[in-house]
Short mmCIF file of C-alpha atoms and ligand atoms in Angstrom, two decimals:
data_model
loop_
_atom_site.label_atom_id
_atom_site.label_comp_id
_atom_site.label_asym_id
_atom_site.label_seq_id
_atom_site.Cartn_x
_atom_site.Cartn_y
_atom_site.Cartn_z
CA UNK T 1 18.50 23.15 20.93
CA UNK T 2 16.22 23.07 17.82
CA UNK T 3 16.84 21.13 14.98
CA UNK T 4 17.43 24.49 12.91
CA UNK T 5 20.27 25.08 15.38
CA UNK T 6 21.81 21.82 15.35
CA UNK T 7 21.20 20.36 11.78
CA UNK T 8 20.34 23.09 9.09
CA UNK T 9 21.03 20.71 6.40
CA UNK T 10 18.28 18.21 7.47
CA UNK T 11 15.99 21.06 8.20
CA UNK T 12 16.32 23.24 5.46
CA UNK T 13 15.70 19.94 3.44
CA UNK T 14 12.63 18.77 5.50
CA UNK T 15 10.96 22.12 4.75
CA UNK T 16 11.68 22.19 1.34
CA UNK T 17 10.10 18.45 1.12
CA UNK T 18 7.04 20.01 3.41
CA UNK T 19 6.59 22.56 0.32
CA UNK T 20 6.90 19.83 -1.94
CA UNK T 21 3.88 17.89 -0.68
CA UNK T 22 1.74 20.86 -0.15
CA UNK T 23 2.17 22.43 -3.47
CA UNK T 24 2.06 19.78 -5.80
CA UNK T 25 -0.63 16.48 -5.77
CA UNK T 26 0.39 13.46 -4.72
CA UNK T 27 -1.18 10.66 -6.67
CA UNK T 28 1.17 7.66 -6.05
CA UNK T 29 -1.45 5.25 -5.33
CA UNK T 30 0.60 3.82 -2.27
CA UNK T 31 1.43 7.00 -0.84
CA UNK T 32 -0.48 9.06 1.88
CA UNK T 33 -0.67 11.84 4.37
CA UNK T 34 -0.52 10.25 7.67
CA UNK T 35 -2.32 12.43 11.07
CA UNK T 36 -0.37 14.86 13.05
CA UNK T 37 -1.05 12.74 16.12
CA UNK T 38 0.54 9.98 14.25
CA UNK T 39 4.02 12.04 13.71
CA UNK T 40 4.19 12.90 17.24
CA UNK T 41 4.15 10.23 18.63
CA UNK T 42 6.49 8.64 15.70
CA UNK T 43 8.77 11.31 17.19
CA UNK T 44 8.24 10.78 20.88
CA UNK T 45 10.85 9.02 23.97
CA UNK T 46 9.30 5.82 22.94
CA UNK T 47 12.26 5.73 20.30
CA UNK T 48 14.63 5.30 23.37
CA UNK T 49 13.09 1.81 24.40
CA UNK T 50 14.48 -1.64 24.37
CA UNK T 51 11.84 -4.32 23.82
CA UNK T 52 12.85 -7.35 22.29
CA UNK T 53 10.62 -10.35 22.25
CA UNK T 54 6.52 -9.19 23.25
CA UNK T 55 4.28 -8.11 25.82
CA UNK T 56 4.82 -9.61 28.99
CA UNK T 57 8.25 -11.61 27.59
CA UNK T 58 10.95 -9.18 27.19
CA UNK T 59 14.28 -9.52 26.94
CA UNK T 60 14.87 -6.13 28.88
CA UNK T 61 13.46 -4.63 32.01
CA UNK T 62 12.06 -1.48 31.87
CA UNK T 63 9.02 -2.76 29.44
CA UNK T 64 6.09 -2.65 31.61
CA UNK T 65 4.92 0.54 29.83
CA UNK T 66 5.60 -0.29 26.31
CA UNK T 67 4.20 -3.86 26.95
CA UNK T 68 0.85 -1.64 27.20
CA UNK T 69 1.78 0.27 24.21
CA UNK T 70 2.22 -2.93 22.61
CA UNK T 71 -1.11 -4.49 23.78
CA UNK T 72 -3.18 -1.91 22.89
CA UNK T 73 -2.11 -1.50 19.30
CA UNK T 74 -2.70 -5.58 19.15
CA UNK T 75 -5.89 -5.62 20.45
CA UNK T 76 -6.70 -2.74 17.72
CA UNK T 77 -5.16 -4.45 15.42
CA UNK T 78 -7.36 -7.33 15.64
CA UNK T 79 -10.51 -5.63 16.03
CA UNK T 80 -10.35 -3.64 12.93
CA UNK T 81 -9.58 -7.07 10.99
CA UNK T 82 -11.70 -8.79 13.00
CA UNK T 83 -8.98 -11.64 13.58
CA UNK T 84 -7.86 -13.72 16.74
CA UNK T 85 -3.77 -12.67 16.46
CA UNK T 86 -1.72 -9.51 15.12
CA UNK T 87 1.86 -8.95 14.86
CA UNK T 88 2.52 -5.34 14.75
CA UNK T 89 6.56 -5.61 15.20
CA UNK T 90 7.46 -5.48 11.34
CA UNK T 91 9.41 -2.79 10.53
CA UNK T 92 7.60 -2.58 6.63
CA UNK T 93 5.77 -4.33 4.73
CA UNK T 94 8.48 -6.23 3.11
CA UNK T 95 9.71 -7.39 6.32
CA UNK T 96 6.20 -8.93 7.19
CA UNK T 97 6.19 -10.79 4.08
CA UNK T 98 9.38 -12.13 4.92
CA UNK T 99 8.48 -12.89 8.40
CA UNK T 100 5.18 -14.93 7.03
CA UNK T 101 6.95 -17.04 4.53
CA UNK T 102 9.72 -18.02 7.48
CA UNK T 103 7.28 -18.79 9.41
CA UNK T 104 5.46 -21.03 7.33
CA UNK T 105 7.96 -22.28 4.78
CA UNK T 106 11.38 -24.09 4.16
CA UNK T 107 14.27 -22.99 2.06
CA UNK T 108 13.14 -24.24 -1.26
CA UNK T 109 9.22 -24.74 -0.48
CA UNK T 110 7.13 -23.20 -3.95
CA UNK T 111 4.97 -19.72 -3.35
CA UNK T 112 2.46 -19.23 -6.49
CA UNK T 113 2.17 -15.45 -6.11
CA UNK T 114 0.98 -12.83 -9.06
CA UNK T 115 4.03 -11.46 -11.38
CA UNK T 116 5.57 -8.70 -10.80
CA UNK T 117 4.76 -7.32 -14.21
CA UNK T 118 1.31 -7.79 -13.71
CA UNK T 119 0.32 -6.01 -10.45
CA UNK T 120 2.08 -8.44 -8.13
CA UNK T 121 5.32 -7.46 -5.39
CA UNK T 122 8.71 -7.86 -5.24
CA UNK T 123 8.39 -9.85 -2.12
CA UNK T 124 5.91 -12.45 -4.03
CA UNK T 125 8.39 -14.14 -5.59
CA UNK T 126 10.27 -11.92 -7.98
CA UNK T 127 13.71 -13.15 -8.60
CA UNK T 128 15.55 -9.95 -7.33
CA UNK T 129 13.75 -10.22 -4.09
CA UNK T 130 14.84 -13.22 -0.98
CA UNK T 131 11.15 -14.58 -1.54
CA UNK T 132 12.41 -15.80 -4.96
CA UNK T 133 15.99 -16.44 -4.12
CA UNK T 134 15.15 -18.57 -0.67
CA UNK T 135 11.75 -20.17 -2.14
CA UNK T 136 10.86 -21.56 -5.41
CA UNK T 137 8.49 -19.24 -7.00
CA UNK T 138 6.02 -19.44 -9.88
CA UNK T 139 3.51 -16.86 -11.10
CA UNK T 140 -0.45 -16.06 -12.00
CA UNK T 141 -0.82 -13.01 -13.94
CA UNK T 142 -3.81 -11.36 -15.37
CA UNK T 143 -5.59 -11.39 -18.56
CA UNK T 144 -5.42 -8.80 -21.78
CA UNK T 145 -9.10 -7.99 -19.77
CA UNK T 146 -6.95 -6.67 -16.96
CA UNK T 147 -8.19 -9.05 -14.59
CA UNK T 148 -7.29 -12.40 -12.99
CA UNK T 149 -8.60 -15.14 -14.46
CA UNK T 150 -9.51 -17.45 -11.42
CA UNK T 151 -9.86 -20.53 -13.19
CA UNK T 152 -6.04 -19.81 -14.80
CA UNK T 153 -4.73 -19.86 -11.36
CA UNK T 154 -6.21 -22.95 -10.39
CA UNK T 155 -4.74 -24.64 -13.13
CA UNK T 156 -1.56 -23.01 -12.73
CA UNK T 157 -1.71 -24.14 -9.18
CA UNK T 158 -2.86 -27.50 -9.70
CA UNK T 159 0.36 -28.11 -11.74
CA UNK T 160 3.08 -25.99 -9.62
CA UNK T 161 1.36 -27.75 -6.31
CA UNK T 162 2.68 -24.48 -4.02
CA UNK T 163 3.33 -24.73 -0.80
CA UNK T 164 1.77 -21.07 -0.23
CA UNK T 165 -0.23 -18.82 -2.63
CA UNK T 166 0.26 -15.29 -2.14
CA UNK T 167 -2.99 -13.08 -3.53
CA UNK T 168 -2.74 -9.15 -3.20
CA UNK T 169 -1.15 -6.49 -4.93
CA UNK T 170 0.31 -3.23 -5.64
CA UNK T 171 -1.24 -2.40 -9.49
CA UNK T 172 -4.60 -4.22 -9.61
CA UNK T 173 -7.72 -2.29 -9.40
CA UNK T 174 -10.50 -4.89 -9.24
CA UNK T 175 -12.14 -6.58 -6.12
CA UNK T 176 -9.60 -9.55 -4.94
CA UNK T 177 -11.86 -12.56 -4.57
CA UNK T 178 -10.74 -14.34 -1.44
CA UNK T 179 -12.88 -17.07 -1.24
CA UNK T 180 -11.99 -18.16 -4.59
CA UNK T 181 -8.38 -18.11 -3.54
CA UNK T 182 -8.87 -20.13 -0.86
CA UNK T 183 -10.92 -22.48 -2.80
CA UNK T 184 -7.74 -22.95 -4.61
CA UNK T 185 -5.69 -23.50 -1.79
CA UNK T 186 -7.61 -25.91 -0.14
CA UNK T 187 -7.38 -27.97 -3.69
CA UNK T 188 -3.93 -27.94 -3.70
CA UNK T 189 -3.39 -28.26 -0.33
CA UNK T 190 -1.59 -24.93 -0.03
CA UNK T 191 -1.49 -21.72 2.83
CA UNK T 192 -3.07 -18.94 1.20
CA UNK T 193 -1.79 -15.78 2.30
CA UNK T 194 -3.16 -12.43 1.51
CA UNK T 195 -1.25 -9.58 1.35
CA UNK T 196 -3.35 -6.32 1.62
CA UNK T 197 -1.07 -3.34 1.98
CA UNK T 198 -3.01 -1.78 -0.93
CA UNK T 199 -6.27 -2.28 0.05
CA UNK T 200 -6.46 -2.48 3.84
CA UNK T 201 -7.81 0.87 4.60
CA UNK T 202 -10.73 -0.17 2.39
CA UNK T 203 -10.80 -3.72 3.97
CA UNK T 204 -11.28 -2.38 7.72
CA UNK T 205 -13.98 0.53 6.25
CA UNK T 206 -16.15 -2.68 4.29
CA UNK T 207 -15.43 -0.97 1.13
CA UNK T 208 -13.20 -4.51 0.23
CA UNK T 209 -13.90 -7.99 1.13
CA UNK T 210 -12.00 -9.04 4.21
CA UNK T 211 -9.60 -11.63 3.60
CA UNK T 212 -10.42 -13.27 6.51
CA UNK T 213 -11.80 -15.72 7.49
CA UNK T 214 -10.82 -17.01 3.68
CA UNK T 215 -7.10 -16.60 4.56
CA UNK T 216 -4.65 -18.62 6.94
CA UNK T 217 -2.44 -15.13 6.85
CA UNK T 218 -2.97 -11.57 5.83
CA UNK T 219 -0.20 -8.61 6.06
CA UNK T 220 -0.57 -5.11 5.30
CA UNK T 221 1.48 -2.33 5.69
CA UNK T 222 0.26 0.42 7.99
CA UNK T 223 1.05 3.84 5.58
CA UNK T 224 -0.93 3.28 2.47
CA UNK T 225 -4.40 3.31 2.58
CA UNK T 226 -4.28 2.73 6.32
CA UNK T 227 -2.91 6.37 6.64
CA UNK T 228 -0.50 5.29 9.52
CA UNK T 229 3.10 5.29 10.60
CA UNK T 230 5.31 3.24 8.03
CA UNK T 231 5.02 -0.54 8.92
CA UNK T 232 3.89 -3.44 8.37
CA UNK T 233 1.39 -5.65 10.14
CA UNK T 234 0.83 -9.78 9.82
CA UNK T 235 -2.62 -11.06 10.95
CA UNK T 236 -4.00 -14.91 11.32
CA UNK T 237 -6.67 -16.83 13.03
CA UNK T 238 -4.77 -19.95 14.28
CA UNK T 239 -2.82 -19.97 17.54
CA UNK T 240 0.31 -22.65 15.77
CA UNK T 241 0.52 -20.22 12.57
CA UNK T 242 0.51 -17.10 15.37
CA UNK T 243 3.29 -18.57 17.07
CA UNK T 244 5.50 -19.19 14.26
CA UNK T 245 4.99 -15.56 13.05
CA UNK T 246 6.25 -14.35 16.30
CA UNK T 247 9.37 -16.71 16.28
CA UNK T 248 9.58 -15.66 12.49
CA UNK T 249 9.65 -11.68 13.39
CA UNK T 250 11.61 -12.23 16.43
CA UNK T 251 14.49 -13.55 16.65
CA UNK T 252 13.94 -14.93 13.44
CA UNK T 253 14.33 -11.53 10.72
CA UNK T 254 14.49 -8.35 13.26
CA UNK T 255 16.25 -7.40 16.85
CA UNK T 256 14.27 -4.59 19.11
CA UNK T 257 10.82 -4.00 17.69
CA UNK T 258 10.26 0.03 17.06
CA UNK T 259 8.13 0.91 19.99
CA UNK T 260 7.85 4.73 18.92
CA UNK T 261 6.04 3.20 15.39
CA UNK T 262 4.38 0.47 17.32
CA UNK T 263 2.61 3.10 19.40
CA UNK T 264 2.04 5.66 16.41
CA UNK T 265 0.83 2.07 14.73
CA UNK T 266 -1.61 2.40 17.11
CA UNK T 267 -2.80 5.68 16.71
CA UNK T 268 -3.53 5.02 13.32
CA UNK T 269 -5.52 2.13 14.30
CA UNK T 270 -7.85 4.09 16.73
CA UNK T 271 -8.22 6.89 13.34
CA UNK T 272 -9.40 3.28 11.38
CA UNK T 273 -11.17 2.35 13.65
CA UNK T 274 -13.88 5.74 13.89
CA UNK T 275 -16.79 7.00 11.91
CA UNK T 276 -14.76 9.72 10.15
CA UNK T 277 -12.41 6.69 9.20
CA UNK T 278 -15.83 4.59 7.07
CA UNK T 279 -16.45 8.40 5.42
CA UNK T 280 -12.51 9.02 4.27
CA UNK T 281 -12.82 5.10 2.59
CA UNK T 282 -15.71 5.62 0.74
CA UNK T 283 -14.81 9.39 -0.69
CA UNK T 284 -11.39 7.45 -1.65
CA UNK T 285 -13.64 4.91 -3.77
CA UNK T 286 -15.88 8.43 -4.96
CA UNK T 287 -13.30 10.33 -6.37
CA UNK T 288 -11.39 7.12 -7.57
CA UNK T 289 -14.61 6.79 -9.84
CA UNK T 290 -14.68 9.88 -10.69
CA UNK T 291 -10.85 9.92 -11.97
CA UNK T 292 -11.93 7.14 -13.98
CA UNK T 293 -14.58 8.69 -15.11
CA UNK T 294 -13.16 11.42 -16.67
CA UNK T 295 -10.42 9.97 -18.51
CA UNK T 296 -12.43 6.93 -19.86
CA UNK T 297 -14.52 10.36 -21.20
CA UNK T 298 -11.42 11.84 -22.45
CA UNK T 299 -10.47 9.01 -24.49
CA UNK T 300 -8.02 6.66 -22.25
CA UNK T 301 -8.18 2.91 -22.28
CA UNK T 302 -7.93 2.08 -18.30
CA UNK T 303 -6.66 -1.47 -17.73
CA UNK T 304 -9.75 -3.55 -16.67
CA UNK T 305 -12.27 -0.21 -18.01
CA UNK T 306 -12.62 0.78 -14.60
CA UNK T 307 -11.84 0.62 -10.75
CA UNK T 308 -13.28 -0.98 -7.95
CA UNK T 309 -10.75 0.48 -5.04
CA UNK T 310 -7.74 3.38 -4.69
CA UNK T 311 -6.06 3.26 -7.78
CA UNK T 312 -6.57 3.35 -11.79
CA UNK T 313 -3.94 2.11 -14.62
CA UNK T 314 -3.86 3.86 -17.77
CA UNK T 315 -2.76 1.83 -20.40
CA UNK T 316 -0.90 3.99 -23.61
CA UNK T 317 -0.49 0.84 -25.60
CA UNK T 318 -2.43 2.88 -27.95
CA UNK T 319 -0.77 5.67 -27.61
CA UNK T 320 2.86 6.73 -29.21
CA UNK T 321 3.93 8.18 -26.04
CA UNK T 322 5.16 5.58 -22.99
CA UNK T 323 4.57 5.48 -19.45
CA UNK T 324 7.83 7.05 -18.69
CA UNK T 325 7.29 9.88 -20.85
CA UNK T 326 3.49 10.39 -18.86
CA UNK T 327 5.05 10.38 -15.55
CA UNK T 328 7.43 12.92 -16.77
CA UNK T 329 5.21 15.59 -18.34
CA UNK T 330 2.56 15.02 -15.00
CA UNK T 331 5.88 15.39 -12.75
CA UNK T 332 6.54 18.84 -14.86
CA UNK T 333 2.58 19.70 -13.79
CA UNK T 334 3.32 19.18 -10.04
CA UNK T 335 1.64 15.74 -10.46
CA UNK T 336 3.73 12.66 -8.88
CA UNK T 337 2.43 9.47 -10.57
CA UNK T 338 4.77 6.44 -11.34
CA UNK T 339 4.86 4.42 -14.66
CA UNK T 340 3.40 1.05 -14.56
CA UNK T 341 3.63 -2.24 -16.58
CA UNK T 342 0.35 -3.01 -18.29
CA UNK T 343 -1.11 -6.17 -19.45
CA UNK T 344 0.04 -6.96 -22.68
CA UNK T 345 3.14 -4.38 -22.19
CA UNK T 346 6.12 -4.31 -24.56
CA UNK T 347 7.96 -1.73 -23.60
CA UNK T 348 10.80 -2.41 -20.79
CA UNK T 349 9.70 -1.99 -17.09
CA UNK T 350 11.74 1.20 -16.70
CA UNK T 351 9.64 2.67 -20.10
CA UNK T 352 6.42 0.87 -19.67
CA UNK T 353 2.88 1.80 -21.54
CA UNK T 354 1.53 2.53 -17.83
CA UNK T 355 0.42 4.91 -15.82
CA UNK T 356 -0.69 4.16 -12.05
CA UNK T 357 -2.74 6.98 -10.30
CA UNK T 358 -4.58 6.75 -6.83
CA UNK T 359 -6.89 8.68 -4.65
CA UNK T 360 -5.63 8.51 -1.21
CA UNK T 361 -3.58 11.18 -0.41
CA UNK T 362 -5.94 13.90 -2.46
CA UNK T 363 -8.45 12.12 -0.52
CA UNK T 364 -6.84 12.87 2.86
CA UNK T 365 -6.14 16.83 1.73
CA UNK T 366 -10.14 17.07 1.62
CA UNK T 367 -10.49 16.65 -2.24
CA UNK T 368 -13.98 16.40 -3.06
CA UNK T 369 -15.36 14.74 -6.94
CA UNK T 370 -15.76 18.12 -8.12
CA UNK T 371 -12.19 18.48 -7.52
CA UNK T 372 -10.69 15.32 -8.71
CA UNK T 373 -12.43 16.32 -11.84
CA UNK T 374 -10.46 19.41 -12.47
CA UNK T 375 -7.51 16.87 -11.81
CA UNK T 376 -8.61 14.56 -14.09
CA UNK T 377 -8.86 16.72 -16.74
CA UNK T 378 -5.93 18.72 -16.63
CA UNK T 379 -4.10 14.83 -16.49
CA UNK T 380 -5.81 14.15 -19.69
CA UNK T 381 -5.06 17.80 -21.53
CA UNK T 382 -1.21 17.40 -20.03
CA UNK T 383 -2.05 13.76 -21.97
CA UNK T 384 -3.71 14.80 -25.12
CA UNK T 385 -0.12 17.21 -25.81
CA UNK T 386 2.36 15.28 -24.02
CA UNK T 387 5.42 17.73 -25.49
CA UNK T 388 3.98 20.45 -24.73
CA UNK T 389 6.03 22.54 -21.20
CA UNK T 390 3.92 26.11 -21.21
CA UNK T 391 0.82 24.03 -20.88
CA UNK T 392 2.39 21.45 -18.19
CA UNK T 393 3.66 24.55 -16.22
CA UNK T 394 0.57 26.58 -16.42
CA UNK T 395 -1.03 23.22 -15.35
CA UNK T 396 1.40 23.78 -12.65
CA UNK T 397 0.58 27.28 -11.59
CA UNK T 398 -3.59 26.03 -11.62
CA UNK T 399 -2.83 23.04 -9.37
CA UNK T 400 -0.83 24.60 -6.90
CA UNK T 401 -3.36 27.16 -6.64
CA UNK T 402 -6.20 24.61 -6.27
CA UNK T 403 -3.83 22.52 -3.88
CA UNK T 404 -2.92 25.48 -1.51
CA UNK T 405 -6.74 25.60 -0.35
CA UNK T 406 -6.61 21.87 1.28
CA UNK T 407 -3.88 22.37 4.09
CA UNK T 408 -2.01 19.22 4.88
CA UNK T 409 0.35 20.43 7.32
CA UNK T 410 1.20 23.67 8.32
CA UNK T 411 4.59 22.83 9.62
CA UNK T 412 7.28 20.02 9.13
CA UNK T 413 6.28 18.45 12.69
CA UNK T 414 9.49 20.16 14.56
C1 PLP I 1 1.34 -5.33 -2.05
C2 PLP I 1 2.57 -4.81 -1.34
N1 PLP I 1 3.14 -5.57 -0.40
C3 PLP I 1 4.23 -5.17 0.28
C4 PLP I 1 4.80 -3.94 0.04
C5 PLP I 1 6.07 -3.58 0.74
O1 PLP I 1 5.94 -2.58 1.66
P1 PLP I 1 7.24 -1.79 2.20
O2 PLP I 1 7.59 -0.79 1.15
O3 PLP I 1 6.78 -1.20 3.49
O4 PLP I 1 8.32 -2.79 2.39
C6 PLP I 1 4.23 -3.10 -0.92
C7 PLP I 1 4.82 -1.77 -1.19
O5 PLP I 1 4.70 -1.16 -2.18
C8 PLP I 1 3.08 -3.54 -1.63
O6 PLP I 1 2.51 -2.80 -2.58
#
């Protein structure tokens, strides 16, 4: 029976959410438009397999396929990060930062991570999250420059003495020096571990340092830049830290790993790891200078003037208008954005004097700079008269036409 048959509800819904991301632009800077080859096989019998514990020790019997499945996305895994071990059970990326810091820490050790409020993750120490409930946590930020100050977080480091520094994040568009981090570490006598669920599609194209071989662990999720299956991923060079991860995943934090994601996990990885895959990273990086580009020209302050990677902040500190009200009028325009805290911010985090924008999923539709600069622009006149509805809707009616000639998908993968 079809799914229209049996579950009209879900369907009808699906479709209507299939419209939505073909008519509108997507410029959440963590979201993106995974392959069709990725979905099938996300939707596949491999669902229907037990496989706790990993390739060639399961708990079940039946495993001598998946076990391949398994391998093969590992051994991807470590050639596109060019590392000795990979991990690719977690179940997101949240889950592999909580697998890394079981692995390697005690109830109570301190993590030195960046603030939430600043560009950081929940799962770096914020209070609300189990990394700052289970582990003491202190924070590095960045400066009213937008960027982190490197000497700041050594001294902040040399007095906290953490047992792990996390570096990464999910609002900071500058390059994230790694070496310096792990100069830091090594100081202090701390694990550095670098989270790069932003980033890692740039990381495995050369368009980003690698963290490695500067740090002891690196995680990622699989479905931001990566353009994969939702994830996560945990990486490391050493064979002790390796083994603790695996503990730490399994039993440790999750039960059967998801062999239907672990094998559309790799599919994603053999996409990252081809020619087309070093062309999609550096258009990202193209239009994400472009975007700049235009709205540094139209009179917005970006946080750090620029970008180096996927994403831009727009700071309205200067502005009367908040962050909120941005991602509103954009939202009205068919644009989805999100609000973002900005350095020196003093509005509340659900207000903010932020706007976070990214490339990746235009980028994946086949938008070119000439088209990210009608984008820009119509962001910045939605901007320039944030009250104003006719304009956001004929906005609207412009972008969907503009949208409707880059196909995504031309059916909601049932
Ligand atoms: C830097 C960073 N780490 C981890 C995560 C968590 O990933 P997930 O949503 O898959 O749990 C995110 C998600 O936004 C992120 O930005």
């Amino acid at each position: 029976m079809s799914l229209e048959c049996f579950d009209k509800e879900i369907y009808e819904l699906t479709n209507k959410e299939l419209a939505r991301q073909c008519e509108g632009l997507e410029m959440i800077a963590s979201e993106n438009f995974t392959l069709p080859e990725v979905m099938e096989v996300m939707g596949s019998i491999l669902t229907n397999k037990y496989a706790e514990g990993y390739p060639q020790k399961r708990y079940y019997s039946g495993c001598e396929i998946v076990d391949q499945i398994e391998t093969l996305a590992i051994e991807r895994c470590k050639k596109l990060f060019n590392c000795n071990f990979a991990n690719v059970q977690p179940h997101s990326g949240s889950q592999a930062n909580q697998g890394v810091y079981a692995a390697l820490l005690n109830p109570g050790d301190k993590i030195l991570g960046m603030d939430l409020s600043h560009g950081g993750h929940l799962t770096h120490g914020a209070k609300v999250s189990s990394s700052g409930q289970f582990y003491e946590s202190f924070f590095y930020g960045v400066e009213l420059d937008g960027r982190i100050d490197y000497e700041k977080v050594r001294h902040i480091a040399n007095i906290v003495k953490p047992k792990l520094i996390v570096c990464g994040a999910s609002a900071y568009p500058r390059i994230i020096d790694f070496k310096k981090f792990r100069e830091i570490a090594d100081e202090v006598g701390a694990y550095l571990f670098a989270d790069i669920a932003h980033i890692a599609g740039l990381v495995v194209a050369n368009e980003h340092p690698n963290p490695f071989p500067y740090a002891h662990v690196v995680s990622s999720t699989t479905h931001k830049t990566l353009r994969g299956p939702r994830g996560g991923i945990i990486m490391c060079n050493d064979e002790e830290i390796a083994k603790k991860i695996n503990s730490a995943i399994f039993p440790g934090i999750q039960g059967g790993p998801l062999m239907n994601i672990i094998a559309a996990k790799a599919v994603g990885f053999k996409f990252n790891l081809s020619d087309e895959w070093k062309i999609y990273a550096k258009n990202i990086i193209k239009n994400t200078q472009v975007l700049a580009k235009v709205l540094i020209e139209r009179g917005y302050k970006l946080v750090s003037d620029g970008t180096d990677n996927h994403l831009v902040l727009i700071s309205f500190l200067d502005r009367e208008f908040s962050g909120k009200d941005a991602d509103l009028a954009l939202a009205n325009a068919g644009i989805t954005a999100n609000k973002n805290t900005v350095p020196g911010e003093k509005r509340s985090p659900f207000i903010t004097s932020g706007l976070r924008l990214g490339t990746p999923a235009l980028t994946a539709r086949g938008f070119k700079e000439e088209d990210i600069q009608i984008v820009a622009n119509c962001i910045a006149d939605i901007l320039d008269d944030i009250n104003n509805i006719d304009l956001q809707l004929n906005i609207k009616a412009k972008l969907k036409e503009l949208a409707s000639k880059f196909t995504i998908y031309t059916k909601a993968m049932f």
